[in-house]
mmCIF file of C-alpha atoms in Angstrom:
data_model
loop_
_atom_site.group_PDB
_atom_site.id
_atom_site.type_symbol
_atom_site.label_atom_id
_atom_site.label_comp_id
_atom_site.label_asym_id
_atom_site.label_seq_id
_atom_site.Cartn_x
_atom_site.Cartn_y
_atom_site.Cartn_z
ATOM 1 C CA MET K 1 18.523 -19.341 -15.922
ATOM 2 C CA LEU K 2 21.039 -17.612 -18.188
ATOM 3 C CA HIS K 3 18.447 -15.234 -19.615
ATOM 4 C CA TRP K 4 17.556 -13.384 -16.380
ATOM 5 C CA LYS K 5 18.424 -9.700 -16.711
ATOM 6 C CA VAL K 6 18.059 -6.618 -14.554
ATOM 7 C CA ILE K 7 16.186 -3.876 -16.383
ATOM 8 C CA PHE K 8 16.842 -0.293 -15.321
ATOM 9 C CA VAL K 9 13.748 1.714 -16.276
ATOM 10 C CA LYS K 10 12.734 5.343 -16.453
ATOM 11 C CA PRO K 11 11.442 6.825 -13.180
ATOM 12 C CA ARG K 12 8.090 5.491 -11.949
ATOM 13 C CA THR K 13 7.575 3.103 -14.890
ATOM 14 C CA GLU K 14 8.248 -0.237 -13.191
ATOM 15 C CA LYS K 15 4.614 -1.368 -13.177
ATOM 16 C CA LYS K 16 4.128 -0.221 -16.770
ATOM 17 C CA LEU K 17 7.091 -2.327 -17.916
ATOM 18 C CA SER K 18 5.694 -5.325 -16.043
ATOM 19 C CA GLU K 19 2.438 -4.828 -18.004
ATOM 20 C CA TYR K 20 4.426 -4.917 -21.247
ATOM 21 C CA CYS K 21 6.148 -8.108 -20.090
ATOM 22 C CA GLY K 22 2.763 -9.695 -19.409
ATOM 23 C CA LEU K 23 1.525 -8.567 -22.816
ATOM 24 C CA TYR K 24 4.475 -10.202 -24.623
ATOM 25 C CA GLY K 25 4.575 -13.311 -22.411
ATOM 26 C CA ILE K 26 7.919 -12.401 -20.863
ATOM 27 C CA ARG K 27 8.526 -13.703 -17.336
ATOM 28 C CA TYR K 28 9.357 -10.966 -14.851
ATOM 29 C CA TYR K 29 9.647 -10.293 -11.157
ATOM 30 C CA LEU K 30 8.788 -6.900 -9.702
ATOM 31 C CA PRO K 31 9.078 -7.038 -5.900
ATOM 32 C CA LEU K 32 6.436 -4.764 -4.393
ATOM 33 C CA ARG K 33 6.104 -3.573 -0.814
ATOM 34 C CA LYS K 34 2.933 -2.305 0.797
ATOM 35 C CA LYS K 35 2.792 1.244 2.116
ATOM 36 C CA THR K 36 -0.139 2.669 4.012
ATOM 37 C CA ARG K 37 -0.835 6.378 3.669
ATOM 38 C CA ILE K 38 -3.558 8.628 4.989
ATOM 39 C CA VAL K 39 -5.250 10.514 2.155
ATOM 40 C CA GLN K 40 -8.143 12.818 2.979
ATOM 41 C CA ARG K 41 -8.746 11.143 6.357
ATOM 42 C CA ARG K 42 -8.767 7.648 4.807
ATOM 43 C CA LYS K 43 -6.177 4.918 5.049
ATOM 44 C CA VAL K 44 -4.974 3.882 1.617
ATOM 45 C CA THR K 45 -2.575 0.984 1.054
ATOM 46 C CA VAL K 46 -0.526 1.100 -2.138
ATOM 47 C CA ASP K 47 2.014 -1.255 -3.675
ATOM 48 C CA LEU K 48 5.356 0.422 -4.349
ATOM 49 C CA PRO K 49 8.423 -1.119 -6.011
ATOM 50 C CA LEU K 50 10.849 -2.409 -3.411
ATOM 51 C CA PHE K 51 13.772 -1.430 -5.669
ATOM 52 C CA PRO K 52 12.679 1.733 -7.498
ATOM 53 C CA GLY K 53 13.894 1.802 -11.085
ATOM 54 C CA TYR K 54 14.535 -1.961 -11.428
ATOM 55 C CA VAL K 55 12.578 -4.874 -12.864
ATOM 56 C CA PHE K 56 13.981 -8.411 -13.071
ATOM 57 C CA VAL K 57 13.160 -10.086 -16.386
ATOM 58 C CA ARG K 58 13.782 -13.457 -18.025
ATOM 59 C CA LEU K 59 14.532 -12.069 -21.438
ATOM 60 C CA HIS K 60 15.334 -14.297 -24.395
ATOM 61 C CA PRO K 61 17.347 -12.522 -27.120
ATOM 62 C CA SER K 62 14.418 -12.825 -29.544
ATOM 63 C CA GLN K 63 12.162 -10.906 -27.103
ATOM 64 C CA ARG K 64 14.618 -8.082 -26.508
ATOM 65 C CA LEU K 65 13.429 -5.848 -29.359
ATOM 66 C CA ALA K 66 9.778 -6.074 -28.322
ATOM 67 C CA LEU K 67 10.648 -4.899 -24.833
ATOM 68 C CA LEU K 68 12.965 -2.134 -26.054
ATOM 69 C CA GLN K 69 10.135 -0.742 -28.190
ATOM 70 C CA SER K 70 8.201 0.052 -25.021
ATOM 71 C CA ASN K 71 10.475 3.104 -24.688
ATOM 72 C CA LEU K 72 10.602 2.619 -20.891
ATOM 73 C CA ILE K 73 14.045 1.029 -20.629
ATOM 74 C CA VAL K 74 17.155 3.014 -19.789
ATOM 75 C CA ARG K 75 19.582 0.078 -19.651
ATOM 76 C CA ILE K 76 19.642 -3.713 -19.590
ATOM 77 C CA LEU K 77 22.103 -5.025 -17.009
ATOM 78 C CA GLU K 78 23.661 -8.481 -17.425
ATOM 79 C CA PRO K 79 24.338 -10.220 -14.076
ATOM 80 C CA LEU K 80 27.865 -11.574 -13.683
ATOM 81 C CA LYS K 81 26.516 -14.485 -11.630
ATOM 82 C CA PRO K 82 22.946 -15.365 -12.745
ATOM 83 C CA ARG K 83 22.559 -18.116 -10.123
ATOM 84 C CA ARG K 84 23.408 -15.684 -7.349
ATOM 85 C CA LEU K 85 20.899 -13.147 -8.708
ATOM 86 C CA LEU K 86 18.154 -15.789 -8.679
ATOM 87 C CA ARG K 87 19.087 -16.917 -5.173
ATOM 88 C CA ASP K 88 18.949 -13.317 -3.941
ATOM 89 C CA LEU K 89 15.549 -12.803 -5.596
ATOM 90 C CA VAL K 90 14.217 -15.948 -3.902
ATOM 91 C CA MET K 91 15.340 -14.529 -0.549
ATOM 92 C CA VAL K 92 13.625 -11.204 -1.321
ATOM 93 C CA ARG K 93 10.409 -13.035 -2.245
ATOM 94 C CA ARG K 94 10.496 -15.007 1.019
ATOM 95 C CA ALA K 95 11.061 -11.856 3.071
ATOM 96 C CA LEU K 96 8.155 -10.091 1.345
ATOM 97 C CA ARG K 97 5.899 -13.065 2.053
ATOM 98 C CA VAL K 98 6.680 -12.780 5.750
ATOM 99 C CA ASN K 99 6.470 -8.972 5.955
ATOM 100 C CA PRO K 100 4.996 -7.070 2.966
ATOM 101 C CA HIS K 101 5.899 -3.728 4.603
ATOM 102 C CA VAL K 102 9.662 -4.400 4.503
ATOM 103 C CA LEU K 103 11.963 -1.479 3.620
ATOM 104 C CA THR K 104 15.224 -1.324 1.695
ATOM 105 C CA THR K 105 18.483 -0.157 3.185
ATOM 106 C CA ARG K 106 21.990 0.349 1.937
ATOM 107 C CA PRO K 107 24.177 -2.702 2.541
ATOM 108 C CA LEU K 108 26.840 -2.665 5.227
ATOM 109 C CA THR K 109 30.294 -2.735 3.694
ATOM 110 C CA LYS K 110 33.805 -2.376 4.951
ATOM 111 C CA GLY K 111 34.550 1.277 5.632
ATOM 112 C CA ARG K 112 30.869 2.198 6.042
ATOM 113 C CA LEU K 113 29.910 4.774 8.684
ATOM 114 C CA VAL K 114 27.514 3.219 11.240
ATOM 115 C CA ARG K 115 25.779 4.009 14.535
ATOM 116 C CA ILE K 116 25.379 1.446 17.291
ATOM 117 C CA MET K 117 21.670 1.276 18.168
ATOM 118 C CA ALA K 118 21.605 -1.004 21.225
ATOM 119 C CA GLY K 119 23.774 -2.519 23.884
ATOM 120 C CA PRO K 120 26.474 -0.922 26.003
ATOM 121 C CA PHE K 121 27.875 1.116 23.089
ATOM 122 C CA MET K 122 24.482 2.593 22.094
ATOM 123 C CA GLY K 123 24.741 5.924 20.253
ATOM 124 C CA ILE K 124 28.395 5.587 19.283
ATOM 125 C CA GLU K 125 29.321 6.135 15.634
ATOM 126 C CA GLY K 126 32.231 4.549 13.811
ATOM 127 C CA ARG K 127 33.366 2.725 10.682
ATOM 128 C CA VAL K 128 32.972 -0.979 9.904
ATOM 129 C CA THR K 129 36.316 -2.754 9.543
ATOM 130 C CA ARG K 130 35.154 -6.377 9.524
ATOM 131 C CA ILE K 131 31.843 -7.961 8.640
ATOM 132 C CA THR K 132 31.073 -11.091 10.640
ATOM 133 C CA PRO K 133 28.251 -12.001 13.013
ATOM 134 C CA LYS K 134 30.210 -9.937 15.562
ATOM 135 C CA MET K 135 31.258 -6.870 13.570
ATOM 136 C CA LYS K 136 34.357 -4.904 14.333
ATOM 137 C CA VAL K 137 33.612 -1.178 14.406
ATOM 138 C CA VAL K 138 36.445 1.336 14.640
ATOM 139 C CA LEU K 139 35.787 4.536 16.570
ATOM 140 C CA ASN K 140 38.098 7.364 15.472
ATOM 141 C CA VAL K 141 39.261 10.298 17.523
ATOM 142 C CA ASP K 142 40.297 12.417 14.545
ATOM 143 C CA MET K 143 41.700 15.292 16.609
ATOM 144 C CA ILE K 144 44.548 13.162 17.975
ATOM 145 C CA GLY K 145 44.761 10.589 15.179
ATOM 146 C CA GLN K 146 43.896 7.632 17.390
ATOM 147 C CA ALA K 147 41.161 5.000 17.264
ATOM 148 C CA ILE K 148 39.687 2.143 19.249
ATOM 149 C CA ALA K 149 37.923 -0.948 17.972
ATOM 150 C CA VAL K 150 34.842 -2.567 19.484
ATOM 151 C CA GLU K 151 33.075 -5.762 18.535
ATOM 152 C CA ILE K 152 29.307 -5.581 18.373
ATOM 153 C CA GLU K 153 26.459 -7.791 17.148
ATOM 154 C CA ALA K 154 25.489 -7.001 13.542
ATOM 155 C CA ASP K 155 21.842 -6.596 14.630
ATOM 156 C CA PHE K 156 22.784 -3.638 16.844
ATOM 157 C CA VAL K 157 24.319 -1.610 13.997
ATOM 158 C CA GLU K 158 22.562 0.904 11.717
ATOM 159 C CA ALA K 159 24.109 2.418 8.580
ATOM 160 C CA LEU K 160 24.357 6.199 8.384
#
């Protein structure tokens, strides 16, 4: 578990690095999502990396040089909490099993600008001040330096 690393690769080389990992017997995880495009009046489904630029690798120190010689790696990132990284990857794998067309989004954080997408406050934009199942979103009136706060379901909020 301690040897899982996040590999930051050169643009559009994620699949190539996974081939190198397979060649050297290095365990890896490259989450792929399916995307359907229309090319010359035909539907074509391709697999694209869910997290462009990143491959998750179980890399033993003795295998590091072999992977670096591929000349595809920009940086090797060491996770601060390897167990948490693995847990998050398991959740990603489960979500992809349910819906292979899933998309990435930027995470909601405190201070993030959001738009309310449903409910009585639909269309209103504000900043997140608290992240709970019922989020607190602050709506500023910058002209007069005042604000109001509304609580809204997290499912009704979209990041801007």
